[in-house]
Amino acid sequence: MLSAAKAAGAGQGATAVLAALLEARTGQQIAQDRAWRLDTALKPLLRERGMESLDQLVRELLLGQDHQLGDRIVDALLNQESSFFRDAPTFDLLGEALGEITAGRRARIWSAGCSTGQEPLSLAMLLAERGADAFEILATDVSEGALARAKAGRFTQFEIQRGLPIRRMMRWFDADGADWVAKPELMRYVSFRRINMVADQQPPGRFDLVMCRNLLMYLAADQRQAVLGRIAAALRPGGLLVLGAGETVIGQTNAFAPSPRWRGLYEAAERAGGRAAA
Amino acid sequence: MKTCLVVDDSKVIRKVARHILEALNFSVSEAGDGREALERCREAQPDVILLDWNMPVMSGMDFLRALRASEGGWKPKVVFCTTENGMAYIRAAIEAGADEYVMKPFDRDTLESKLQIVGVA
Ligand SMILES: C[S@@+](CC[C@H](N)C(=O)[O-])C[C@H]1O[C@@H](n2cnc3c(N)ncnc32)[C@H](O)[C@@H]1O
Ligand SMILES: [Mg+2]
């Protein structure tokens, strides 16, 4: 593990310690030229703890009295942006593909890096509306903060309006004060668990579909490759991987190849290769 | 270029909406109440209408009913945009023929997302 002390020894002070903490916990690197982001991202936490500076924050972190501080810092540094039906056309494709590959048996889906829950809930709405009931979605993230919000199924007015058609909001959410809360009949399709894609070696089961969108882009190339290898091992035969709109496996790994059947989705490589050769 | 009619009795709201819509490449016209909006629609048929609820002279709801009753081949998308944020209001708007619903306050992302959903952005 990249120790905070080692990074501090590199002589860049607080910034280096924080960057090392983030990398050790999540595999994410902060480029030197983006270090300014630390300041902005951590300002609310500093204010909450009544601290003056990043130096003070790092001192507290290294003293190790406050066991939640590391988690809170990592949460603040992660990009957790998400929205309902992000890359909307992808969702229709997923509905179709799942229908075909599971052919009536229970579908298992993994939303890896689910953030605050919009991704798994979008898929759950879509599948339920297509008349499917035999499916379950495991939604995981490294961030306890994001997971807690996802588990609550609670969204602000701004969040609920981003990407979610009004009829779906009416069908699947209840108003609660200024927020909107997913109904139990939607939440029941999804279970939540903390999984660190970089550190946790054992996949949480075998899946027909893995959604890993807008997460790999933050990882270094070797980690990205390792994560993709583990995802490939977590697929059932015929299983598919979907990435974010700007992401690809091409040039990143040998574990996956573009699906010849489903444009924009990926299959484990032996499978795609075998089919191409057949 | 798609056209959007912004109907709101608040000049400030119309200005903000116009600003966002023009950045999204819409040609924008404005009306301050429902009756004025019906006139605008007779002059030039917009692709989408961003519609406030509470307005003097003619409310958004009355405008919407009149509009849907008078349509021939042209059926503009109607996106309600209002501070009436309760489920009962939303349901009434959808039943009266609204395509989407924006709860104020809105920002650029919200508006863009809703315009994409109705298929005009
Ligand atoms: C930008 S969000 C994307 C959310 C959603 N997948 C989407 O596309 O809208 C990235 C998420 O990945 C999570 N994440 C980052 N590094 C991770 C890691 N090593 N293991 C698990 N999750 C991680 C972050 O906490 C964040 O919630
Ligand atoms: Mg008004």
Coordinates of C-alpha atoms and ligand atoms in Angstrom, one line a residue:
Chain A
M1 CA 0.0 0.0 0.0
L2 CA 1.2 3.5 -0.8
S3 CA 1.7 4.9 2.7
A4 CA 0.8 8.4 3.5
A5 CA 4.1 8.8 5.2
K6 CA 6.0 7.9 2.1
A7 CA 4.0 10.5 0.1
A8 CA 4.6 13.1 2.7
G9 CA 8.3 12.3 2.4
A10 CA 8.0 13.3 -1.2
G11 CA 8.0 16.9 0.1
Q12 CA 4.7 18.1 -1.3
G13 CA 3.0 18.4 2.1
A14 CA -0.6 18.0 2.7
T15 CA -1.6 17.6 -0.9
A16 CA 0.7 14.6 -1.4
V17 CA -0.7 12.9 1.7
L18 CA -4.3 13.4 0.6
A19 CA -3.5 12.2 -2.9
A20 CA -1.8 9.1 -1.5
L21 CA -4.8 8.4 0.8
L22 CA -7.2 8.6 -2.2
E23 CA -5.0 6.4 -4.3
A24 CA -4.5 3.8 -1.6
R25 CA -8.2 3.6 -0.9
T26 CA -9.6 3.7 -4.4
G27 CA -6.8 3.5 -7.0
Q28 CA -7.5 7.0 -8.2
Q29 CA -4.7 9.3 -8.9
I30 CA -4.9 13.1 -8.8
A31 CA -2.7 14.6 -11.4
Q32 CA -0.4 17.3 -10.2
D33 CA -2.1 20.0 -12.3
R34 CA -5.5 19.1 -10.8
A35 CA -4.3 19.3 -7.2
W36 CA -6.3 22.6 -6.8
R37 CA -9.4 20.4 -6.8
L38 CA -8.4 19.1 -3.3
D39 CA -9.0 22.6 -1.9
T40 CA -12.4 23.0 -3.4
A41 CA -13.5 19.5 -2.7
L42 CA -12.5 19.5 0.9
K43 CA -13.7 23.0 1.8
P44 CA -17.1 21.8 3.1
L45 CA -15.4 19.1 5.3
L46 CA -13.0 21.7 6.7
R47 CA -15.9 24.0 7.5
E48 CA -17.8 21.1 9.2
R49 CA -14.9 20.2 11.4
G50 CA -14.0 23.8 12.1
M51 CA -10.5 23.4 10.6
E52 CA -8.5 26.2 9.0
S53 CA -6.4 24.4 6.4
L54 CA -5.5 21.2 4.6
D55 CA -2.4 21.1 6.7
Q56 CA -4.6 20.9 9.8
L57 CA -6.8 18.3 8.2
V58 CA -3.8 16.1 7.4
R59 CA -2.4 16.5 10.9
E60 CA -5.7 15.2 12.3
L61 CA -5.7 12.4 9.8
L62 CA -2.2 11.3 10.6
L63 CA -2.9 11.5 14.4
G64 CA -5.6 8.9 13.7
Q65 CA -8.0 9.8 16.5
D66 CA -10.9 10.4 14.3
H67 CA -11.6 7.1 12.6
Q68 CA -14.1 8.4 10.2
L69 CA -11.9 11.2 8.9
G70 CA -10.2 9.1 6.2
D71 CA -13.6 7.9 4.8
R72 CA -14.9 11.4 4.8
I73 CA -11.9 12.8 3.0
V74 CA -12.1 10.0 0.4
D75 CA -15.8 10.6 -0.1
A76 CA -15.3 14.3 -0.7
L77 CA -12.6 13.7 -3.3
L78 CA -14.5 11.2 -5.4
N79 CA -16.5 12.4 -8.3
Q80 CA -20.0 11.0 -7.5
E81 CA -21.9 12.7 -10.3
S82 CA -24.7 10.6 -11.7
S83 CA -28.1 11.0 -13.2
F84 CA -31.1 8.9 -14.0
F85 CA -31.0 7.1 -17.4
R86 CA -27.5 8.5 -18.0
D87 CA -26.7 7.8 -21.7
A88 CA -30.4 7.1 -22.3
P89 CA -30.2 5.0 -25.5
T90 CA -28.0 2.5 -23.6
F91 CA -30.8 1.6 -21.3
D92 CA -33.1 0.5 -24.0
L93 CA -30.4 -1.6 -25.4
L94 CA -29.7 -3.2 -22.0
G95 CA -33.4 -4.0 -21.6
E96 CA -33.4 -5.8 -24.9
A97 CA -30.1 -7.6 -24.4
L98 CA -31.1 -8.8 -20.9
G99 CA -34.4 -10.1 -22.2
E100 CA -32.5 -12.2 -24.8
I101 CA -29.6 -13.5 -22.8
T102 CA -31.6 -14.6 -19.8
A103 CA -34.6 -15.9 -21.8
G104 CA -37.0 -15.9 -18.9
R105 CA -34.7 -17.1 -16.1
R106 CA -33.8 -14.8 -13.2
A107 CA -31.3 -12.1 -14.3
R108 CA -28.5 -10.9 -12.1
I109 CA -27.0 -7.5 -12.6
W110 CA -24.1 -5.7 -10.9
S111 CA -24.0 -1.9 -10.9
A112 CA -20.3 -1.4 -9.9
G113 CA -19.7 2.2 -8.8
C114 CA -23.4 2.9 -8.4
S115 CA -22.8 6.2 -6.6
T116 CA -26.1 7.6 -5.2
G117 CA -28.2 5.0 -6.8
Q118 CA -29.6 6.6 -10.0
E119 CA -28.0 3.9 -12.2
P120 CA -29.4 0.7 -10.6
L121 CA -32.8 2.4 -10.0
S122 CA -33.0 3.4 -13.6
L123 CA -32.4 -0.1 -14.8
A124 CA -34.9 -1.5 -12.2
M125 CA -37.6 0.9 -13.5
L126 CA -36.9 -0.1 -17.1
L127 CA -36.9 -3.8 -16.5
A128 CA -40.0 -3.7 -14.2
E129 CA -41.9 -1.6 -16.8
R130 CA -40.9 -4.2 -19.5
G131 CA -42.8 -6.7 -17.4
A132 CA -39.8 -8.5 -16.0
D133 CA -40.0 -9.4 -12.3
A134 CA -37.3 -12.0 -12.2
F135 CA -34.2 -9.9 -11.8
E136 CA -32.0 -8.6 -9.0
I137 CA -29.5 -5.8 -9.0
L138 CA -26.5 -5.6 -6.7
A139 CA -25.4 -2.0 -6.4
T140 CA -21.9 -1.4 -5.0
D141 CA -19.6 1.6 -4.4
V142 CA -16.4 2.3 -2.4
S143 CA -18.0 5.4 -0.9
E144 CA -20.0 4.8 2.3
G145 CA -21.5 8.3 1.9
A146 CA -22.8 7.6 -1.6
L147 CA -24.0 4.1 -0.6
A148 CA -25.9 5.5 2.4
R149 CA -27.7 7.9 0.1
A150 CA -28.4 5.2 -2.5
K151 CA -29.8 2.9 0.2
A152 CA -32.2 5.7 1.3
G153 CA -33.5 6.0 -2.3
R154 CA -34.0 9.7 -1.6
F155 CA -33.3 12.4 -4.1
T156 CA -33.5 16.2 -4.1
Q157 CA -35.7 18.1 -6.6
F158 CA -32.7 18.8 -8.8
E159 CA -31.5 15.2 -8.8
I160 CA -35.0 13.7 -9.5
Q161 CA -35.5 16.0 -12.5
R162 CA -32.2 15.0 -14.2
G163 CA -32.9 12.3 -16.8
L164 CA -36.0 11.0 -15.2
P165 CA -39.2 11.3 -17.2
I166 CA -42.1 12.8 -15.2
R167 CA -44.3 9.7 -15.7
R168 CA -41.6 7.5 -14.3
M169 CA -41.3 9.8 -11.3
M170 CA -45.0 9.6 -10.7
R171 CA -45.0 5.8 -11.0
W172 CA -42.0 5.0 -8.9
F173 CA -41.4 7.8 -6.4
D174 CA -43.3 9.5 -3.5
A175 CA -42.9 13.1 -2.5
D176 CA -41.5 13.6 1.0
G177 CA -41.0 17.2 1.9
A178 CA -38.9 18.8 -0.8
D179 CA -37.4 15.3 -1.7
W180 CA -38.5 12.4 -3.7
V181 CA -38.2 8.9 -2.3
A182 CA -38.2 5.7 -4.3
K183 CA -41.1 3.4 -3.5
P184 CA -40.4 0.1 -1.7
E185 CA -41.7 -1.7 -4.8
L186 CA -38.8 -0.3 -6.7
M187 CA -36.2 -0.5 -4.0
R188 CA -36.9 -4.2 -3.5
Y189 CA -35.1 -5.1 -6.7
V190 CA -31.8 -3.6 -5.5
S191 CA -29.4 -4.5 -2.7
F192 CA -26.4 -2.4 -1.7
R193 CA -22.9 -3.3 -0.6
R194 CA -19.6 -1.6 -0.2
I195 CA -17.1 -3.0 -2.7
N196 CA -13.8 -1.4 -3.6
M197 CA -13.2 -2.4 -7.2
V198 CA -9.4 -2.0 -6.9
A199 CA -8.8 -3.6 -3.5
D200 CA -11.5 -6.3 -3.3
Q201 CA -10.3 -9.3 -5.3
Q202 CA -13.3 -11.6 -4.9
P203 CA -16.2 -10.7 -7.2
P204 CA -19.6 -10.7 -5.3
G205 CA -21.1 -13.4 -7.5
R206 CA -21.8 -14.1 -11.2
F207 CA -23.8 -11.8 -13.3
D208 CA -25.6 -11.6 -16.7
L209 CA -24.7 -7.9 -16.8
V210 CA -22.1 -5.7 -15.2
M211 CA -22.5 -1.9 -15.4
C212 CA -19.3 -0.2 -14.6
R213 CA -19.7 3.3 -15.9
N214 CA -17.6 6.4 -15.4
L215 CA -15.4 4.7 -12.8
L216 CA -12.6 3.1 -14.7
M217 CA -11.7 6.5 -16.2
Y218 CA -10.3 7.6 -12.9
L219 CA -8.0 4.6 -12.5
A220 CA -4.4 4.1 -13.6
A221 CA -4.0 1.8 -16.7
D222 CA -2.7 -1.2 -14.8
Q223 CA -5.5 -1.0 -12.2
R224 CA -8.1 -0.6 -14.9
Q225 CA -6.8 -3.8 -16.5
A226 CA -6.9 -5.7 -13.3
V227 CA -10.5 -4.6 -12.5
L228 CA -11.6 -5.5 -16.0
G229 CA -10.1 -9.0 -15.6
R230 CA -12.0 -9.5 -12.4
I231 CA -15.2 -8.3 -14.0
A232 CA -14.8 -10.7 -16.8
A233 CA -14.4 -13.5 -14.3
A234 CA -17.7 -12.4 -12.7
L235 CA -19.8 -12.8 -15.8
R236 CA -22.0 -15.7 -16.5
P237 CA -21.7 -17.4 -19.9
G238 CA -23.1 -14.9 -22.4
G239 CA -22.9 -12.1 -19.9
L240 CA -22.3 -8.5 -20.9
L241 CA -20.4 -5.4 -19.7
V242 CA -21.5 -1.9 -20.2
L243 CA -19.2 1.1 -19.8
G244 CA -19.8 4.9 -19.7
A245 CA -20.4 6.7 -23.0
G246 CA -16.9 7.9 -23.3
E247 CA -15.2 4.7 -22.2
T248 CA -13.9 1.7 -24.1
V249 CA -12.1 -1.6 -23.4
I250 CA -10.2 -1.4 -26.6
G251 CA -6.5 -1.1 -25.9
Q252 CA -7.2 -1.5 -22.2
T253 CA -7.5 -5.3 -21.7
N254 CA -7.6 -8.7 -23.4
A255 CA -10.4 -9.8 -21.1
F256 CA -13.2 -8.1 -23.2
A257 CA -14.1 -7.6 -26.8
P258 CA -16.9 -5.7 -28.4
S259 CA -20.1 -7.7 -28.6
P260 CA -20.9 -8.5 -32.2
R261 CA -24.6 -8.7 -31.3
W262 CA -25.0 -5.7 -29.0
R263 CA -23.4 -2.6 -30.3
G264 CA -21.6 -0.7 -27.5
L265 CA -21.6 -3.6 -25.1
Y266 CA -18.8 -6.0 -24.3
E267 CA -18.4 -9.7 -23.9
A268 CA -15.7 -11.7 -22.2
A269 CA -13.0 -12.2 -24.8
E270 CA -12.9 -16.0 -25.3
R271 CA -16.6 -15.9 -25.9
A272 CA -16.5 -13.1 -28.5
G273 CA -13.4 -14.7 -30.1
G274 CA -15.0 -18.1 -30.1
R275 CA -18.1 -16.9 -31.7
A276 CA -16.2 -14.9 -34.3
A277 CA -14.2 -18.0 -35.2
A278 CA -17.2 -20.2 -35.4
Chain B
M1 CA -33.3 25.5 -35.4
K2 CA -36.0 24.5 -33.0
T3 CA -38.4 27.1 -31.7
C4 CA -39.6 27.4 -28.1
L5 CA -42.3 29.7 -26.7
V6 CA -41.7 30.7 -23.1
V7 CA -44.9 31.5 -21.3
D8 CA -44.5 33.1 -17.8
D9 CA -45.8 36.2 -16.2
S10 CA -42.4 36.8 -14.6
K11 CA -40.1 38.7 -16.8
V12 CA -37.1 37.4 -14.9
I13 CA -38.0 33.8 -15.4
R14 CA -38.6 34.5 -19.1
K15 CA -35.2 36.0 -19.3
V16 CA -33.4 33.2 -17.6
A17 CA -35.2 30.6 -19.7
R18 CA -34.4 32.5 -22.9
H19 CA -30.8 32.6 -21.9
I20 CA -30.6 28.9 -21.3
L21 CA -32.7 28.0 -24.4
E22 CA -30.6 30.2 -26.7
A23 CA -27.5 28.5 -25.4
L24 CA -29.1 25.2 -26.3
N25 CA -29.7 26.6 -29.8
F26 CA -33.4 27.4 -29.7
S27 CA -35.1 30.3 -31.3
V28 CA -37.2 31.8 -28.4
S29 CA -40.4 33.8 -28.3
E30 CA -42.2 34.9 -25.2
A31 CA -45.7 35.5 -23.8
G32 CA -46.7 36.9 -20.4
D33 CA -50.0 35.0 -20.0
G34 CA -52.1 32.2 -21.6
R35 CA -54.1 34.4 -23.9
E36 CA -51.0 36.0 -25.3
A37 CA -49.5 32.6 -25.7
L38 CA -52.5 31.5 -27.8
E39 CA -51.9 34.5 -30.1
R40 CA -48.2 33.7 -30.4
C41 CA -49.2 30.1 -31.3
R42 CA -51.5 31.3 -34.1
E43 CA -48.8 33.5 -35.5
A44 CA -46.0 30.8 -35.5
Q45 CA -46.3 27.3 -34.3
P46 CA -43.4 26.5 -31.8
D47 CA -41.9 23.0 -31.5
V48 CA -42.1 23.2 -27.7
I49 CA -43.8 25.4 -25.1
L50 CA -42.4 26.1 -21.6
L51 CA -45.4 26.8 -19.6
D52 CA -46.0 28.5 -16.2
W53 CA -49.1 27.6 -14.2
N54 CA -50.0 30.8 -12.3
M55 CA -50.5 33.8 -14.6
P56 CA -53.0 36.6 -14.8
V57 CA -55.6 36.7 -17.6
M58 CA -55.3 33.0 -18.5
S59 CA -53.5 30.3 -16.5
G60 CA -51.2 27.7 -17.9
M61 CA -53.8 25.1 -17.3
D62 CA -56.5 27.0 -19.2
F63 CA -54.0 27.7 -22.0
L64 CA -53.1 24.0 -22.3
R65 CA -56.7 22.9 -22.5
A66 CA -57.5 25.5 -25.2
L67 CA -54.3 24.5 -27.1
R68 CA -55.0 20.8 -27.0
A69 CA -58.6 21.4 -28.0
S70 CA -57.7 23.5 -31.0
E71 CA -54.8 21.5 -32.4
G72 CA -54.9 20.3 -36.0
G73 CA -51.9 18.4 -37.3
W74 CA -49.5 20.5 -35.2
K75 CA -48.9 19.1 -31.8
P76 CA -46.2 21.0 -29.9
K77 CA -44.5 19.5 -26.9
V78 CA -45.6 21.2 -23.7
V79 CA -43.3 21.3 -20.6
F80 CA -45.0 22.7 -17.5
C81 CA -42.5 24.8 -15.5
T82 CA -44.0 25.9 -12.2
T83 CA -43.6 26.2 -8.5
E84 CA -46.6 24.0 -8.0
N85 CA -44.6 20.9 -7.1
G86 CA -47.1 18.6 -5.5
M87 CA -48.0 15.2 -7.0
A88 CA -51.7 16.3 -7.5
Y89 CA -50.6 19.3 -9.7
I90 CA -48.3 17.1 -11.7
R91 CA -51.0 14.5 -12.3
A92 CA -53.5 17.2 -13.4
A93 CA -51.0 18.7 -15.8
I94 CA -50.2 15.3 -17.4
E95 CA -53.8 14.4 -17.7
A96 CA -54.5 17.8 -19.4
G97 CA -51.9 16.9 -22.0
A98 CA -48.6 18.2 -20.8
D99 CA -45.6 16.1 -22.0
E100 CA -43.2 16.9 -19.2
Y101 CA -43.0 18.8 -15.9
V102 CA -40.2 21.0 -14.5
M103 CA -40.4 21.9 -10.8
K104 CA -39.0 25.4 -10.2
P105 CA -36.4 26.4 -9.5
F106 CA -34.7 24.9 -12.5
D107 CA -31.2 25.1 -13.9
R108 CA -29.7 24.5 -17.3
D109 CA -29.2 20.8 -16.8
T110 CA -32.8 20.2 -15.7
L111 CA -34.2 22.1 -18.6
E112 CA -31.8 20.4 -21.1
S113 CA -32.7 17.0 -19.7
K114 CA -36.4 17.6 -19.9
L115 CA -36.1 18.9 -23.5
Q116 CA -34.2 15.8 -24.4
I117 CA -36.8 13.6 -22.8
V118 CA -39.5 15.2 -25.0
G119 CA -37.3 14.8 -28.0
V120 CA -36.6 18.4 -29.0
A121 CA -33.0 18.8 -27.7
Ligands
LIG1 C1 -18.8 9.4 -11.5 S1 -19.6 8.2 -10.5 C2 -20.5 7.3 -11.7 C3 -21.8 6.8 -11.1 C4 -22.6 5.9 -12.1 N1 -22.0 4.7 -12.4 C5 -22.9 6.7 -13.4 O1 -22.3 6.4 -14.4 O2 -23.7 7.6 -13.4 C6 -18.2 7.1 -10.0 C7 -18.5 6.3 -8.8 O3 -17.4 5.3 -8.7 C8 -17.1 5.2 -7.3 N2 -15.7 4.7 -7.2 C9 -14.6 5.3 -7.5 N3 -13.5 4.5 -7.3 C10 -14.0 3.3 -6.9 C11 -13.4 2.1 -6.5 N4 -12.1 1.9 -6.5 N5 -14.3 1.1 -6.2 C12 -15.6 1.2 -6.2 N6 -16.2 2.4 -6.5 C13 -15.4 3.4 -6.8 C14 -17.2 6.6 -6.8 O4 -17.4 6.6 -5.3 C15 -18.4 7.1 -7.5 O5 -19.6 6.9 -6.8
MG2 MG -46.3 32.8 -12.5

